């Protein structure tokens, strides 16, 4: 089993470049099936989720070549609309292929993605929206059999600003007859990146980043080259690593606008932050100040994907912090693992109360999900003694060469695959 072995106590300092955003790469890789031509994507991180998306693209007849951080995807050879079940079950966000393959082929068969470590992850908003656009979707034996002779532009009101549902509707609407309007759409920066990508292909999408998005159906799309936006959650995680180790870090290739809510909380806990163009410098205080409350919300609120990393910071702050997780049902699994390291955390449903302690001590802990695992690594960097973070595979899903990056900043860390 893969594990990180960390000896805490070193202050992290130095410069790091943030790579392309996982949650932008995944929907854009799905979007490459739309044009039936060559797509060249730059700044693609080396992540296990990207490997799974690559395997899915190859399984339906596309060719994918990686050269460094550039991925070339030719979807002209697409000859299959059935997504392999084992790959869907390995990565639930492959549900994003639903809209794209339906738009390209008029048919798609995909297994129900099911839940994951952080909650049941329903897709009712995805299915209801695609049905409103004219798709016939039959759910049988754990599979979704979808067909649409012609998808029609329509007005869609989302009950919740779901990121995945917003992306699936955009992808399904690109060739639809007429204009599709999405109200109460997700406003995450990754949606804007998807809009820019589709428009660079010749699509007609507008409004991404706001609560209302318009997609005008077009007949054809062309080849495209695109640079993926930086990963705001990886940027936040690196900043948190410097914050928890009393360090000093300089990030380049970040978009400060995308992480304002994270920067605000880091300043609230005593970090000195200077953002300039696409760089951010953070200098940590000797002792982190307890932030009264952290409530996760859809963008531009505080991101749920940074909740566990912020909790790691608060375990060694000078007071009490209240966490409210409004997005996912079961996203506090890292709390019990942090407690094994000496943290004082009380969890009750979607609320967790963290009382800062003087110091954490190294222990053997379990990464239960991607961001919870990242939080355990942050805690280990500050803990006294050695920590073993097991099930490192979860962390490989969203962090590219994390061991090398943290080592370059002065961490005493080894990753045993
Ligand atoms: C995306 O997941 C991200 N994943 C998640 O990042 C992120 O946490 C999440 O958005 C919220 O920002 C990718 O982009 C690949 P949602 P997604 O649909 O699209 C409920 C990470 O660590 N919901 O906005 O699945 C759902 O149960 C990952 O990088 C429905 O009820 O998120 C959840 O409670 C984790 N019905 C809430 O909405 C639906 O049809 C948010 O889900 C769809 C969603």
Coordinates of C-alpha atoms and ligand atoms in Angstrom, one line a residue:
X1 CA 0.0 0.0 0.0
X2 CA 1.3 3.5 -0.9
X3 CA 2.3 5.7 2.0
X4 CA 3.9 9.1 2.8
X5 CA 6.5 9.1 5.6
X6 CA 7.0 12.5 7.1
X7 CA 9.1 13.8 9.9
X8 CA 7.6 17.1 11.0
X9 CA 9.1 20.4 12.3
X10 CA 10.8 21.9 9.2
X11 CA 9.7 25.3 8.1
X12 CA 8.7 25.3 4.5
X13 CA 10.1 28.1 2.3
X14 CA 10.9 28.7 -1.3
X15 CA 9.2 29.1 -4.7
X16 CA 6.7 26.8 -6.4
X17 CA 4.9 26.9 -9.7
X18 CA 1.3 25.8 -9.6
X19 CA 0.2 23.4 -12.4
X20 CA -3.0 23.1 -14.4
X21 CA -6.3 22.6 -12.5
X22 CA -7.5 19.0 -12.2
X23 CA -11.2 20.1 -12.1
X24 CA -10.7 22.0 -15.3
X25 CA -8.7 19.3 -17.1
X26 CA -11.3 16.6 -16.5
X27 CA -14.3 18.4 -18.1
X28 CA -12.1 19.7 -20.9
X29 CA -10.8 16.2 -21.7
X30 CA -14.5 15.1 -22.0
X31 CA -15.1 18.1 -24.3
X32 CA -12.4 17.0 -26.7
X33 CA -14.9 14.3 -28.1
X34 CA -17.1 17.1 -29.4
X35 CA -15.0 18.4 -32.4
X36 CA -13.9 15.0 -33.9
X37 CA -10.5 16.7 -34.5
X38 CA -7.2 17.4 -32.8
X39 CA -7.1 19.0 -29.4
X40 CA -3.8 20.2 -27.9
X41 CA -4.0 20.9 -24.1
X42 CA -1.1 22.5 -22.2
X43 CA -0.2 22.4 -18.5
X44 CA -1.8 19.1 -17.8
X45 CA -0.8 17.7 -14.4
X46 CA 0.4 14.1 -14.0
X47 CA -2.6 12.8 -11.9
X48 CA -4.2 9.4 -11.7
X49 CA -7.6 11.0 -12.5
X50 CA -6.0 12.2 -15.8
X51 CA -4.8 8.7 -16.5
X52 CA -8.3 7.3 -16.1
X53 CA -9.8 10.0 -18.4
X54 CA -7.1 9.1 -20.9
X55 CA -8.0 5.4 -20.7
X56 CA -11.7 6.2 -21.2
X57 CA -10.9 8.4 -24.3
X58 CA -8.8 5.6 -25.8
X59 CA -11.5 3.0 -25.0
X60 CA -14.0 4.9 -27.2
X61 CA -11.5 5.3 -30.1
X62 CA -9.7 8.5 -29.5
X63 CA -5.9 8.8 -29.6
X64 CA -4.1 10.5 -26.7
X65 CA -0.4 11.4 -26.6
X66 CA 1.4 13.1 -23.7
X67 CA 4.6 15.0 -24.2
X68 CA 5.7 16.6 -20.9
X69 CA 2.7 18.6 -19.7
X70 CA 1.1 18.7 -23.1
X71 CA -1.7 16.3 -24.0
X72 CA -2.8 15.9 -27.7
X73 CA -6.2 14.3 -28.1
X74 CA -7.5 13.4 -31.5
X75 CA -11.2 12.4 -31.3
X76 CA -11.7 11.8 -35.1
X77 CA -11.5 8.0 -34.5
X78 CA -14.3 8.0 -31.9
X79 CA -16.2 4.7 -32.6
X80 CA -17.9 3.7 -29.4
X81 CA -20.4 5.3 -27.1
X82 CA -20.2 2.8 -24.2
X83 CA -17.9 3.9 -21.3
X84 CA -16.2 0.9 -19.6
X85 CA -17.8 0.3 -16.2
X86 CA -14.6 -0.4 -14.3
X87 CA -13.3 3.1 -15.3
X88 CA -16.5 4.9 -14.3
X89 CA -16.5 3.1 -10.9
X90 CA -12.8 4.1 -10.5
X91 CA -13.6 7.8 -11.0
X92 CA -17.1 9.0 -10.6
X93 CA -16.4 12.3 -12.3
X94 CA -16.3 10.4 -15.6
X95 CA -20.0 11.1 -15.6
X96 CA -18.9 14.3 -17.4
X97 CA -18.7 12.2 -20.6
X98 CA -22.5 11.8 -20.5
X99 CA -23.2 15.2 -22.1
X100 CA -20.3 15.3 -24.5
X101 CA -20.8 11.8 -26.0
X102 CA -24.6 12.3 -26.2
X103 CA -23.9 15.5 -28.2
X104 CA -21.4 13.8 -30.5
X105 CA -23.0 10.4 -31.0
X106 CA -26.7 10.8 -30.0
X107 CA -26.2 7.8 -27.7
X108 CA -24.2 6.9 -24.6
X109 CA -24.2 4.0 -22.2
X110 CA -22.5 4.6 -18.9
X111 CA -22.6 2.9 -15.5
X112 CA -24.2 4.8 -12.6
X113 CA -21.1 6.5 -10.9
X114 CA -22.4 5.9 -7.4
X115 CA -21.1 7.6 -4.3
X116 CA -17.5 8.0 -3.1
X117 CA -15.7 8.7 0.2
X118 CA -17.3 12.1 0.7
X119 CA -20.9 11.3 0.1
X120 CA -23.6 9.7 -2.0
X121 CA -22.9 12.0 -5.0
X122 CA -26.3 11.8 -6.7
X123 CA -26.7 12.9 -10.4
X124 CA -30.4 13.7 -10.4
X125 CA -29.8 17.3 -11.6
X126 CA -27.7 16.0 -14.5
X127 CA -30.4 13.5 -15.6
X128 CA -33.3 15.9 -15.2
X129 CA -31.6 18.6 -17.2
X130 CA -30.6 16.3 -20.1
X131 CA -34.2 14.9 -20.2
X132 CA -35.5 18.4 -20.4
X133 CA -33.2 18.8 -23.5
X134 CA -34.9 15.8 -25.1
X135 CA -32.7 12.9 -24.0
X136 CA -34.3 9.5 -23.4
X137 CA -32.5 8.1 -20.3
X138 CA -33.3 4.6 -19.0
X139 CA -31.7 3.5 -15.7
X140 CA -31.4 -0.3 -15.6
X141 CA -29.1 -2.8 -13.9
X142 CA -26.9 0.1 -12.6
X143 CA -26.4 1.5 -16.1
X144 CA -27.7 4.6 -17.8
X145 CA -28.9 4.0 -21.4
X146 CA -29.2 7.4 -23.0
X147 CA -30.4 8.4 -26.5
X148 CA -31.2 11.7 -28.1
X149 CA -32.1 11.9 -31.8
X150 CA -31.8 15.6 -31.4
X151 CA -31.1 17.7 -28.3
X152 CA -33.1 20.8 -28.1
X153 CA -32.1 24.2 -26.5
X154 CA -34.3 24.9 -23.5
X155 CA -34.5 26.8 -20.2
X156 CA -33.0 24.9 -17.3
X157 CA -33.3 25.9 -13.6
X158 CA -30.8 24.1 -11.3
X159 CA -32.1 23.4 -7.8
X160 CA -28.4 23.6 -6.7
X161 CA -25.5 25.2 -8.5
X162 CA -23.9 21.8 -9.2
X163 CA -20.5 22.0 -11.0
X164 CA -20.9 18.7 -12.7
X165 CA -24.5 19.2 -13.8
X166 CA -23.6 22.7 -15.2
X167 CA -20.7 21.2 -17.2
X168 CA -22.8 18.3 -18.5
X169 CA -25.5 20.6 -19.7
X170 CA -23.0 22.9 -21.4
X171 CA -21.4 19.9 -23.2
X172 CA -24.8 18.5 -24.2
X173 CA -26.0 21.9 -25.5
X174 CA -23.1 22.7 -27.8
X175 CA -24.8 21.1 -30.9
X176 CA -28.4 21.4 -29.6
X177 CA -31.1 23.0 -31.8
X178 CA -31.5 26.6 -30.5
X179 CA -30.3 28.2 -27.3
X180 CA -30.0 26.5 -23.9
X181 CA -30.2 28.7 -20.8
X182 CA -28.9 27.5 -17.4
X183 CA -30.1 29.4 -14.4
X184 CA -28.5 29.0 -10.9
X185 CA -25.5 27.6 -12.7
X186 CA -22.2 26.9 -10.9
X187 CA -19.9 29.9 -11.0
X188 CA -16.6 28.1 -10.4
X189 CA -13.5 29.3 -12.5
X190 CA -13.3 25.9 -14.1
X191 CA -16.7 26.6 -15.8
X192 CA -15.2 29.7 -17.3
X193 CA -12.2 27.7 -18.6
X194 CA -14.6 25.2 -20.2
X195 CA -16.5 28.1 -21.8
X196 CA -13.3 29.5 -23.2
X197 CA -12.3 26.1 -24.5
X198 CA -15.6 25.4 -26.3
X199 CA -15.6 28.9 -27.8
X200 CA -12.0 28.5 -29.0
X201 CA -13.4 25.4 -30.9
X202 CA -16.1 27.6 -32.5
X203 CA -18.8 27.0 -29.9
X204 CA -21.1 29.8 -28.7
X205 CA -21.2 29.8 -24.8
X206 CA -21.6 33.0 -22.7
X207 CA -22.2 33.9 -19.1
X208 CA -19.9 31.3 -17.4
X209 CA -18.8 32.7 -14.0
X210 CA -22.2 34.2 -13.5
X211 CA -25.4 32.4 -12.4
X212 CA -26.9 32.3 -15.9
X213 CA -25.1 30.7 -18.8
X214 CA -26.3 30.7 -22.5
X215 CA -25.3 28.0 -25.0
X216 CA -26.2 28.6 -28.7
X217 CA -26.1 25.4 -30.7
X218 CA -23.7 25.3 -33.6
X219 CA -23.2 22.8 -36.5
X220 CA -19.5 22.1 -36.3
X221 CA -16.4 22.7 -34.2
X222 CA -12.7 23.0 -35.2
X223 CA -9.4 21.9 -33.9
X224 CA -8.2 23.8 -30.8
X225 CA -5.1 24.5 -28.6
X226 CA -5.7 25.5 -25.0
X227 CA -3.8 26.4 -21.8
X228 CA -5.5 25.1 -18.6
X229 CA -6.0 27.5 -15.8
X230 CA -3.9 27.0 -12.6
X231 CA -5.3 24.8 -9.9
X232 CA -6.7 27.0 -7.2
X233 CA -7.0 24.1 -4.7
X234 CA -3.4 23.0 -5.2
X235 CA -2.4 26.7 -4.7
X236 CA -4.4 26.9 -1.5
X237 CA -2.9 23.6 -0.2
X238 CA 0.7 24.8 -0.8
X239 CA -0.1 28.1 1.0
X240 CA -1.6 26.1 3.9
X241 CA 1.6 24.0 4.0
X242 CA 3.7 27.1 4.6
X243 CA 1.1 28.5 7.1
X244 CA 1.1 25.4 9.3
X245 CA 5.0 25.2 9.3
X246 CA 5.6 28.9 10.2
X247 CA 7.2 29.1 6.7
X248 CA 7.5 31.5 3.8
X249 CA 6.4 30.5 0.3
X250 CA 6.3 32.2 -3.1
X251 CA 3.8 30.8 -5.6
X252 CA 3.8 31.6 -9.3
X253 CA 1.2 30.8 -12.0
X254 CA -1.7 31.4 -9.7
X255 CA -4.8 33.6 -10.3
X256 CA -5.4 35.4 -7.0
X257 CA -8.9 36.3 -8.0
X258 CA -9.8 32.6 -7.9
X259 CA -8.7 32.1 -4.3
X260 CA -9.8 35.3 -2.6
X261 CA -11.9 33.3 0.0
X262 CA -8.9 31.2 0.8
X263 CA -6.6 34.2 1.1
X264 CA -9.1 35.9 3.3
X265 CA -9.1 33.0 5.8
X266 CA -5.3 32.7 5.7
X267 CA -5.0 36.4 6.5
X268 CA -7.6 35.9 9.3
X269 CA -5.3 33.3 10.9
X270 CA -2.4 35.7 10.9
X271 CA -0.6 35.0 7.6
X272 CA 1.0 38.0 5.8
X273 CA 0.0 37.7 2.1
X274 CA 1.1 39.8 -0.9
X275 CA -0.5 39.0 -4.3
X276 CA 1.0 40.5 -7.5
X277 CA -0.2 39.6 -11.0
X278 CA 0.0 35.8 -11.1
X279 CA 2.1 35.4 -8.0
X280 CA 1.4 35.1 -4.2
X281 CA 3.8 35.4 -1.3
X282 CA 2.8 34.1 2.1
X283 CA 4.6 34.6 5.4
X284 CA 3.2 32.6 8.3
X285 CA 2.9 33.8 11.9
X286 CA 4.7 32.1 14.8
X287 CA 1.3 31.0 16.1
X288 CA -1.9 30.6 13.9
X289 CA -4.9 32.6 15.1
X290 CA -8.1 30.6 15.4
X291 CA -10.6 31.6 12.7
X292 CA -14.1 31.8 14.3
X293 CA -15.9 29.9 11.5
X294 CA -15.3 28.3 8.1
X295 CA -18.5 27.6 6.2
X296 CA -18.1 25.9 2.8
X297 CA -20.2 27.4 0.0
X298 CA -20.4 27.2 -3.8
X299 CA -18.0 29.6 -5.5
X300 CA -17.1 32.4 -4.7
X301 CA -17.7 31.2 -1.1
X302 CA -15.1 29.2 0.8
X303 CA -14.4 26.0 -1.3
X304 CA -15.3 22.6 0.2
X305 CA -12.1 21.3 -1.4
X306 CA -10.1 23.4 1.1
X307 CA -12.1 22.6 4.2
X308 CA -9.9 19.7 5.4
X309 CA -6.7 21.6 4.8
X310 CA -8.0 24.6 6.8
X311 CA -9.0 22.2 9.6
X312 CA -5.4 20.9 9.8
X313 CA -4.3 24.5 10.3
X314 CA -6.9 25.2 13.0
X315 CA -5.8 22.1 15.0
X316 CA -2.7 24.0 16.1
X317 CA -4.2 27.5 16.3
X318 CA -4.7 29.5 19.5
X319 CA -8.4 29.1 20.0
X320 CA -11.7 27.5 18.8
X321 CA -12.9 27.3 15.2
X322 CA -16.3 26.1 13.9
X323 CA -16.5 24.3 10.5
X324 CA -19.8 24.0 8.7
X325 CA -19.6 21.7 5.6
X326 CA -22.7 22.6 3.5
X327 CA -21.7 20.9 0.2
X328 CA -21.0 17.3 1.0
X329 CA -22.7 15.0 3.5
X330 CA -19.6 13.2 4.8
X331 CA -16.5 15.3 4.4
X332 CA -15.1 15.2 7.9
X333 CA -13.4 11.8 7.8
X334 CA -10.0 13.4 8.3
X335 CA -11.1 14.6 11.8
X336 CA -10.7 11.2 13.5
X337 CA -7.3 10.8 11.9
X338 CA -6.2 14.2 13.0
X339 CA -7.4 13.3 16.5
X340 CA -4.9 10.4 16.5
X341 CA -2.2 13.0 16.1
X342 CA -3.4 14.8 19.2
X343 CA -6.0 17.3 17.7
X344 CA -9.1 18.2 19.6
X345 CA -12.1 18.0 17.2
X346 CA -15.8 17.4 17.9
X347 CA -17.9 16.4 14.9
X348 CA -21.7 16.5 14.8
X349 CA -23.1 15.9 11.3
X350 CA -22.1 18.8 9.1
X351 CA -20.5 20.8 11.9
X352 CA -17.0 20.3 13.4
X353 CA -15.6 22.2 16.4
X354 CA -11.8 22.4 16.5
X355 CA -10.0 23.5 19.6
X356 CA -6.3 24.4 18.9
X357 CA -3.7 22.4 20.8
X358 CA 0.0 23.3 21.5
X359 CA 1.3 20.7 19.1
X360 CA 0.5 17.6 17.2
X361 CA 2.5 14.4 17.5
X362 CA 3.3 12.0 14.7
X363 CA 1.2 8.8 14.2
X364 CA 0.1 6.3 11.6
X365 CA -3.0 7.7 9.9
X366 CA -5.3 6.8 7.0
X367 CA -6.0 9.0 4.0
X368 CA -9.7 8.3 3.4
X369 CA -10.2 10.8 0.4
X370 CA -8.2 13.1 -1.7
X371 CA -8.4 16.4 0.3
X372 CA -8.6 14.7 3.7
X373 CA -5.3 13.0 2.8
X374 CA -3.8 16.4 1.9
X375 CA -4.9 17.6 5.3
X376 CA -3.1 14.8 7.1
X377 CA 0.1 15.6 5.2
X378 CA -0.2 19.2 6.3
X379 CA -0.6 18.1 9.9
X380 CA 2.3 15.7 9.6
X381 CA 4.6 18.6 8.4
X382 CA 3.9 20.4 11.7
X383 CA 3.7 17.4 14.0
X384 CA 6.5 16.4 16.4
X385 CA 8.1 13.2 15.2
X386 CA 7.3 10.8 12.4
X387 CA 3.9 10.4 10.7
X388 CA 2.9 7.7 8.2
X389 CA 0.0 8.7 6.0
X390 CA -1.4 5.4 4.5
X391 CA -3.5 5.0 1.3
X392 CA -1.4 7.7 -0.5
X393 CA -3.1 6.7 -3.7
X394 CA -6.0 9.0 -2.8
X395 CA -3.6 11.9 -2.8
X396 CA -2.1 11.1 -6.2
X397 CA -5.5 11.8 -7.7
X398 CA -5.2 15.5 -7.2
X399 CA -1.6 16.4 -6.4
X400 CA 1.2 16.1 -9.0
X401 CA 4.6 15.0 -7.5
X402 CA 3.6 16.3 -4.1
X403 CA 6.6 14.6 -2.5
X404 CA 9.1 16.4 -4.8
X405 CA 7.3 19.7 -4.4
X406 CA 7.3 19.6 -0.5
X407 CA 10.9 18.3 -0.4
X408 CA 12.0 21.3 -2.6
X409 CA 10.5 23.5 0.1
X410 CA 12.4 21.8 2.9
X411 CA 10.0 19.1 4.1
X412 CA 11.4 15.8 5.4
X413 CA 9.0 13.6 3.3
X414 CA 9.2 10.3 1.4
X415 CA 6.5 8.7 -0.8
X416 CA 6.7 4.9 -0.8
X417 CA 4.5 3.7 -3.7
Ligands
LIG1 C1 -17.0 19.1 -8.4 O1 -17.7 17.9 -8.0 C2 -15.5 18.9 -8.1 N1 -15.0 17.7 -8.9 C3 -15.3 18.5 -6.6 O2 -13.9 18.4 -6.3 C4 -15.9 19.7 -5.8 O3 -15.8 19.4 -4.4 C5 -17.3 20.0 -6.2 O4 -17.4 20.2 -7.6 C6 -17.9 21.2 -5.5 O5 -17.2 22.3 -5.8 C7 -14.7 18.0 -10.2 O6 -14.8 19.0 -10.7 C8 -14.2 16.8 -10.9 P1 -21.4 19.2 -7.4 P2 -19.2 17.7 -8.4 O7 -22.2 18.6 -8.5 O8 -19.4 18.2 -9.8 C9 -25.1 17.6 -4.9 C10 -12.0 17.4 -5.5 O9 -11.6 17.1 -4.4 N2 -25.6 17.1 -6.2 O10 -21.2 20.7 -7.4 O11 -19.6 16.3 -8.2 C11 -23.9 16.7 -4.5 O12 -24.4 15.5 -3.8 C12 -13.4 17.1 -5.9 O13 -11.3 17.9 -6.4 C13 -26.9 16.6 -6.3 O14 -27.6 16.6 -5.2 O15 -19.9 18.6 -7.3 C14 -23.1 17.5 -3.6 O16 -23.7 17.5 -2.3 C15 -14.3 16.6 -4.7 N3 -27.4 16.2 -7.4 C16 -23.3 19.0 -4.1 O17 -24.5 18.9 -5.0 C17 -26.7 16.3 -8.6 O18 -27.2 15.9 -9.7 C18 -22.1 19.5 -4.9 O19 -22.0 18.7 -6.0 C19 -25.4 16.8 -8.5 C20 -24.9 17.2 -7.3

